[in-house]
Short mmCIF file of C-alpha atoms in Angstrom, two decimals:
data_model
loop_
_atom_site.label_atom_id
_atom_site.label_comp_id
_atom_site.label_asym_id
_atom_site.label_seq_id
_atom_site.Cartn_x
_atom_site.Cartn_y
_atom_site.Cartn_z
CA LEU A 8 198.07 116.02 -9.73
CA ARG A 9 199.60 118.29 -7.12
CA SER A 10 196.50 118.22 -4.92
CA GLY A 11 196.17 114.46 -5.27
CA PHE A 12 199.81 114.01 -4.27
CA LEU A 13 199.47 116.26 -1.21
CA ASP A 14 196.30 114.46 -0.13
CA SER A 15 197.91 111.03 -0.57
CA ARG A 16 199.81 111.26 2.73
CA ILE A 17 199.80 113.07 6.04
CA PHE A 18 202.18 116.02 6.09
CA HIS A 19 203.15 118.43 8.82
CA PRO A 20 201.72 121.81 7.72
CA ASN A 21 205.20 123.24 7.08
CA THR A 22 206.28 120.14 5.16
CA ARG A 23 203.09 120.20 3.10
CA HIS A 24 203.81 123.80 2.14
CA ASP A 25 207.37 122.92 1.06
CA PHE A 26 206.21 119.96 -1.04
CA SER A 27 203.45 122.04 -2.61
CA TRP A 28 205.86 124.86 -3.49
CA ALA A 29 208.39 122.48 -5.10
CA VAL A 30 205.81 120.59 -7.18
CA ARG A 31 204.10 123.82 -8.29
CA ARG A 32 207.44 125.27 -9.38
CA TYR A 33 208.22 122.06 -11.26
CA LEU A 34 204.90 121.98 -13.14
CA CYS A 35 205.00 125.71 -13.89
CA TYR A 36 208.44 125.24 -15.46
CA PHE A 37 206.97 122.79 -17.98
CA GLN A 38 204.04 125.10 -18.74
CA ASP A 39 206.40 128.03 -19.32
CA HIS A 40 208.23 125.89 -21.87
CA GLY A 41 205.08 124.86 -23.74
CA ILE A 42 204.68 121.45 -22.10
CA PHE A 43 201.15 121.17 -20.71
CA SER A 44 201.14 117.49 -19.80
CA LEU A 45 203.74 115.35 -18.04
CA ALA A 46 203.07 112.71 -20.68
CA GLY A 47 204.71 115.08 -23.13
CA ALA A 48 207.73 115.78 -20.94
CA THR A 49 211.05 113.96 -21.10
CA VAL A 50 213.84 113.18 -18.66
CA GLU A 51 215.91 115.79 -20.50
CA ASP A 52 213.24 118.39 -19.74
CA ALA A 53 213.43 117.49 -16.07
CA ARG A 54 217.23 117.71 -16.21
CA ASN A 55 216.99 121.20 -17.70
CA PHE A 56 214.67 122.15 -14.82
CA ILE A 57 217.33 121.05 -12.34
CA VAL A 58 220.04 123.05 -14.12
CA GLU A 59 217.92 126.20 -14.15
CA THR A 60 216.80 125.74 -10.55
CA ALA A 61 220.33 125.09 -9.31
CA SER A 62 221.38 128.57 -10.42
CA THR A 63 218.80 130.25 -8.18
CA MET A 64 219.11 128.44 -4.84
CA SER A 65 221.57 127.03 -2.36
CA SER A 66 222.74 123.43 -2.51
CA GLY A 67 220.73 122.63 0.61
CA SER A 68 217.52 123.95 -0.93
CA LEU A 69 218.21 122.13 -4.19
CA HIS A 70 218.74 118.91 -2.25
CA ASN A 71 215.31 119.33 -0.64
CA VAL A 72 213.59 120.12 -3.96
CA LEU A 73 215.01 116.98 -5.56
CA CYS A 74 213.84 114.88 -2.61
CA TYR A 75 210.32 116.33 -2.88
CA LEU A 76 210.12 115.76 -6.63
CA LYS A 77 211.43 112.22 -6.29
CA GLN A 78 208.50 111.47 -3.97
CA PHE A 79 206.18 113.17 -6.44
CA HIS A 80 207.32 110.91 -9.28
CA ILE A 81 207.02 107.82 -7.08
CA TYR A 82 203.41 108.89 -6.47
CA LEU A 83 202.82 109.36 -10.22
CA SER A 84 204.17 105.89 -10.92
CA GLY A 85 201.91 104.43 -8.22
CA ILE A 86 198.77 105.82 -9.85
CA ASN A 87 199.99 104.91 -13.35
CA GLU A 88 200.10 108.54 -14.45
CA PRO A 89 201.97 108.96 -17.77
CA ALA A 90 205.18 110.79 -16.91
CA PRO A 91 208.91 110.43 -17.58
CA ASP A 92 210.73 108.12 -15.17
CA CYS A 93 212.78 110.69 -13.26
CA THR A 94 213.28 108.75 -10.03
CA ALA A 95 216.95 108.04 -10.77
CA LEU A 96 217.53 111.64 -11.89
CA PHE A 97 216.13 113.08 -8.68
CA SER A 98 218.14 110.57 -6.63
CA VAL A 99 221.47 112.10 -7.67
CA PRO A 100 223.10 113.33 -4.42
CA VAL A 101 223.71 117.04 -4.01
CA GLN A 102 226.75 118.02 -1.97
CA ARG A 103 225.40 120.28 0.74
CA GLU A 104 227.46 123.10 2.19
CA THR A 105 228.97 122.38 5.59
CA HIS A 106 229.36 125.34 7.89
CA ILE A 107 231.97 125.05 10.63
CA ARG A 108 230.36 126.38 13.77
CA GLY A 109 232.51 127.79 16.52
CA TYR A 110 232.54 126.66 20.12
CA VAL A 111 233.12 128.05 23.60
CA SER A 112 236.86 127.92 24.28
CA ASP A 113 238.37 126.94 27.63
CA GLU A 114 239.38 130.55 28.28
CA GLU A 115 235.87 131.81 27.51
CA LEU A 116 234.34 129.18 29.78
CA GLU A 117 236.59 130.27 32.64
CA SER A 118 235.56 133.90 32.11
CA ILE A 119 231.88 132.95 32.07
CA LEU A 120 232.17 130.87 35.26
CA ALA A 121 233.99 133.76 36.93
CA GLN A 122 230.95 135.93 36.26
CA THR A 123 228.69 133.48 38.10
CA ASP A 124 230.84 134.04 41.19
CA LEU A 125 230.37 137.79 40.83
CA SER A 126 226.62 137.60 40.25
CA PRO A 127 224.64 138.85 43.28
CA ARG A 128 221.98 136.14 42.89
CA HIS A 129 221.16 132.94 40.99
CA SER A 130 224.91 132.28 40.81
CA ARG A 131 224.88 128.75 42.24
CA ARG A 132 222.03 127.64 39.97
CA ASP A 133 223.53 129.19 36.88
CA ARG A 134 226.99 127.84 37.64
CA ALA A 135 225.59 124.32 38.04
CA ILE A 136 223.73 124.58 34.72
CA ILE A 137 226.84 125.77 32.89
CA MET A 138 229.04 123.12 34.51
CA LEU A 139 226.60 120.39 33.47
CA GLY A 140 226.61 121.63 29.89
CA ALA A 141 230.41 121.82 29.82
CA THR A 142 231.15 118.42 31.37
CA THR A 143 228.31 116.25 30.03
CA GLY A 144 227.41 117.91 26.73
CA LEU A 145 223.73 117.80 27.69
CA ARG A 146 221.49 119.98 25.58
CA ALA A 147 219.71 122.89 27.26
CA ALA A 148 216.35 121.15 26.77
CA ASP A 149 217.58 118.12 28.73
CA ILE A 150 219.10 120.19 31.52
CA VAL A 151 215.86 122.12 31.99
CA LYS A 152 213.94 118.84 32.37
CA LEU A 153 216.57 117.14 34.56
CA LYS A 154 214.87 115.67 37.63
CA MET A 155 216.23 114.89 41.07
CA SER A 156 215.47 111.23 40.38
CA ASP A 157 217.72 111.31 37.28
CA ILE A 158 220.82 111.78 39.42
CA ASP A 159 222.47 108.68 40.88
CA TRP A 160 224.68 110.25 43.53
CA ALA A 161 226.01 106.91 44.79
CA ASN A 162 227.40 105.90 41.40
CA GLY A 163 228.09 109.41 40.12
CA GLU A 164 225.84 109.14 37.08
CA ILE A 165 223.02 110.96 35.32
CA ARG A 166 220.38 108.87 33.54
CA ILE A 167 217.92 110.59 31.24
CA THR A 168 215.91 110.08 28.09
CA GLN A 169 216.98 112.66 25.55
CA ARG A 170 214.19 114.94 24.40
CA LYS A 171 215.61 115.31 20.89
CA THR A 172 216.16 111.63 20.10
CA GLY A 173 213.97 109.87 22.64
CA ALA A 174 216.91 107.59 23.41
CA PRO A 175 218.06 106.83 26.98
CA ILE A 176 221.59 107.85 27.93
CA THR A 177 223.80 107.44 31.01
CA LEU A 178 226.53 110.01 31.62
CA PRO A 179 229.19 110.32 34.32
CA LEU A 180 228.62 113.14 36.80
CA MET A 181 232.06 114.70 36.90
CA LYS A 182 233.23 116.07 40.25
CA PRO A 183 233.20 119.79 39.30
CA ALA A 184 229.61 119.53 38.06
CA GLY A 185 228.59 117.34 41.00
CA GLU A 186 229.99 119.85 43.49
CA ALA A 187 228.22 122.72 41.71
CA LEU A 188 224.94 120.77 41.78
CA LYS A 189 225.26 119.98 45.49
CA ASP A 190 226.08 123.58 46.29
CA TYR A 191 222.97 124.78 44.45
CA ILE A 192 220.59 122.17 45.87
CA LEU A 193 221.77 122.55 49.48
CA ASN A 194 222.46 126.27 49.68
CA GLU A 195 220.31 128.11 47.14
CA ARG A 196 217.41 126.07 45.77
CA LYS A 197 214.13 127.13 47.39
CA PRO A 198 211.69 124.51 48.74
CA SER A 199 209.50 123.46 45.83
CA ASP A 200 207.10 120.74 44.74
CA ALA A 201 208.81 120.66 41.35
CA GLY A 202 210.58 117.42 40.55
CA GLU A 203 213.03 119.21 38.28
CA VAL A 204 216.43 120.15 39.66
CA PHE A 205 216.49 123.69 38.33
CA ILE A 206 213.69 126.04 39.32
CA ARG A 207 212.98 129.75 39.17
CA ALA A 208 215.00 131.90 41.54
CA LEU A 209 211.95 134.04 42.28
CA ALA A 210 208.47 132.98 43.38
CA PRO A 211 206.62 131.01 42.21
CA TYR A 212 209.35 128.37 42.62
CA VAL A 213 208.48 126.22 39.63
CA ALA A 214 210.61 124.54 36.99
CA LEU A 215 212.27 126.67 34.34
CA THR A 216 210.00 127.19 31.36
CA ASP A 217 212.11 125.84 28.49
CA SER A 218 215.57 125.70 26.98
CA GLN A 219 215.33 129.37 25.97
CA SER A 220 215.72 130.35 29.61
CA VAL A 221 219.07 128.55 29.71
CA GLU A 222 220.16 130.10 26.41
CA TYR A 223 219.20 133.54 27.71
CA LEU A 224 221.09 133.29 31.01
CA PHE A 225 224.16 131.96 29.21
CA ASP A 226 224.09 134.88 26.75
CA GLN A 227 223.90 137.30 29.67
CA TYR A 228 227.02 135.81 31.24
CA CYS A 229 228.79 136.00 27.89
CA LYS A 230 228.07 139.72 27.77
CA LYS A 231 229.32 140.20 31.33
CA ALA A 232 232.49 138.29 30.43
CA GLY A 233 233.11 140.61 27.49
CA ILE A 234 232.54 137.90 24.87
CA GLU A 235 231.28 139.61 21.74
CA ARG A 236 228.55 137.56 20.08
CA LYS A 237 227.85 137.45 16.37
CA PRO A 238 225.08 135.65 14.50
CA PHE A 239 225.83 131.93 14.07
CA ASP A 240 229.19 132.24 15.84
CA GLY A 241 228.61 129.05 17.83
CA LYS A 242 229.21 130.77 21.16
CA GLY A 243 225.79 130.01 22.60
CA PHE A 244 225.04 127.37 25.21
CA HIS A 245 225.23 124.65 22.53
CA GLY A 246 228.84 125.76 22.04
CA LEU A 247 229.63 123.98 25.32
CA ARG A 248 228.54 120.73 23.69
CA ARG A 249 230.80 121.36 20.69
CA ARG A 250 233.64 122.23 23.07
CA LEU A 251 233.28 118.86 24.80
CA GLY A 252 233.11 116.99 21.50
CA LYS A 253 236.26 118.70 20.28
CA SER A 254 238.09 118.10 23.57
CA LEU A 255 237.25 114.40 23.51
CA LEU A 256 238.53 114.01 19.95
CA VAL A 257 241.73 115.95 20.65
CA SER A 258 242.41 113.75 23.69
CA GLY A 259 242.31 110.68 21.43
CA SER A 260 238.83 109.36 22.15
CA PRO A 261 237.44 107.27 19.27
CA VAL A 262 234.62 108.79 17.26
CA ALA A 263 232.30 106.01 18.49
CA VAL A 264 232.97 106.99 22.11
CA VAL A 265 232.36 110.67 21.39
CA SER A 266 229.10 109.73 19.71
CA GLN A 267 228.00 107.71 22.76
CA VAL A 268 228.88 110.49 25.22
CA LEU A 269 226.98 113.10 23.20
CA GLY A 270 224.03 110.77 22.64
CA HIS A 271 224.11 110.73 18.85
CA GLN A 272 221.90 108.20 17.12
CA ASP A 273 224.32 108.10 14.18
CA ALA A 274 228.05 107.82 14.89
CA GLU A 275 228.73 109.77 11.67
CA THR A 276 227.37 112.89 13.39
CA ALA A 277 230.35 112.99 15.73
CA LYS A 278 232.71 113.37 12.76
CA HIS A 279 231.55 116.97 12.40
CA TYR A 280 233.59 117.77 15.50
CA LEU A 281 236.76 116.83 13.63
CA SER A 282 236.53 120.14 11.79
CA LEU A 283 236.99 121.98 15.11
CA ASP A 284 240.41 120.38 15.72
CA SER A 285 242.34 122.86 13.58
CA GLU A 286 245.74 122.06 15.10
CA ASN A 287 245.69 118.37 14.24
CA LEU A 288 244.03 119.05 10.88
CA LYS A 289 247.08 121.14 9.92
CA GLU A 290 249.17 117.97 10.15
CA CYS A 291 246.95 116.37 7.50
CA ALA A 292 247.50 119.16 4.99
CA LEU A 293 249.85 118.50 2.06
CA ASP A 294 252.79 120.81 1.55
CA PHE A 295 253.74 122.41 -1.79
CA SER A 296 256.83 120.31 -2.43
CA GLY A 297 257.01 119.27 -6.05
CA ILE A 298 254.47 121.87 -7.16
#
């Protein structure tokens, strides 16, 4: 049954492995409890599997397992395989943990930009990259692939197709970022056949390899600025995007506007930035009067 299910659709190799692991664990549970055919299993047996599994994994992993097994049971129903109808059981939502990631504060951004002025080389390029991230919220992958033709200098806009979502987006080119871009292009960027704005500072003068190059240079400036990094602290280059989202919300911008600026496909995604506004969230907290 497991092999037939896996062969019934096209999976990415990693996804196929995850589905295979979940279904194998599910079937082995029944065998360990003396049930050697799904025809002999009940919905209660499946519920007991969920209870036992929930004690050994995170809520996020449990959510994924239930999704995989729901698809497995839909497959079983499609081939008329005798099995308990567990589709509704595996459709029960699991509340996933939400981690509040940090962001790059205004003070930290100022310290980082100050280091670009002190850098003996690459400073104009790196400053322009950081200013773009801070004022537009563009992801590193989009900044690396930004082309000269994407910049509308006359109207002060940047028009790109996002690599993550594939959706087109138009963003205002704020004056600080525009000035940093002009300074780099006119005074530091070497002659190159590359259509991308940002190129290597050393020969050969080709486009930057990928977003990791941006992440790396940003981390180096963080170190120079004395910003101590910790795993998952949210202080990487993507922290500039969270900073912008938080700033827009604090200034009173509607969630829909924040979502449009950051290029989210789902407006609900922008609500995650509400958790960063700790000052205003304090006003929502109930006091202890009457308790």
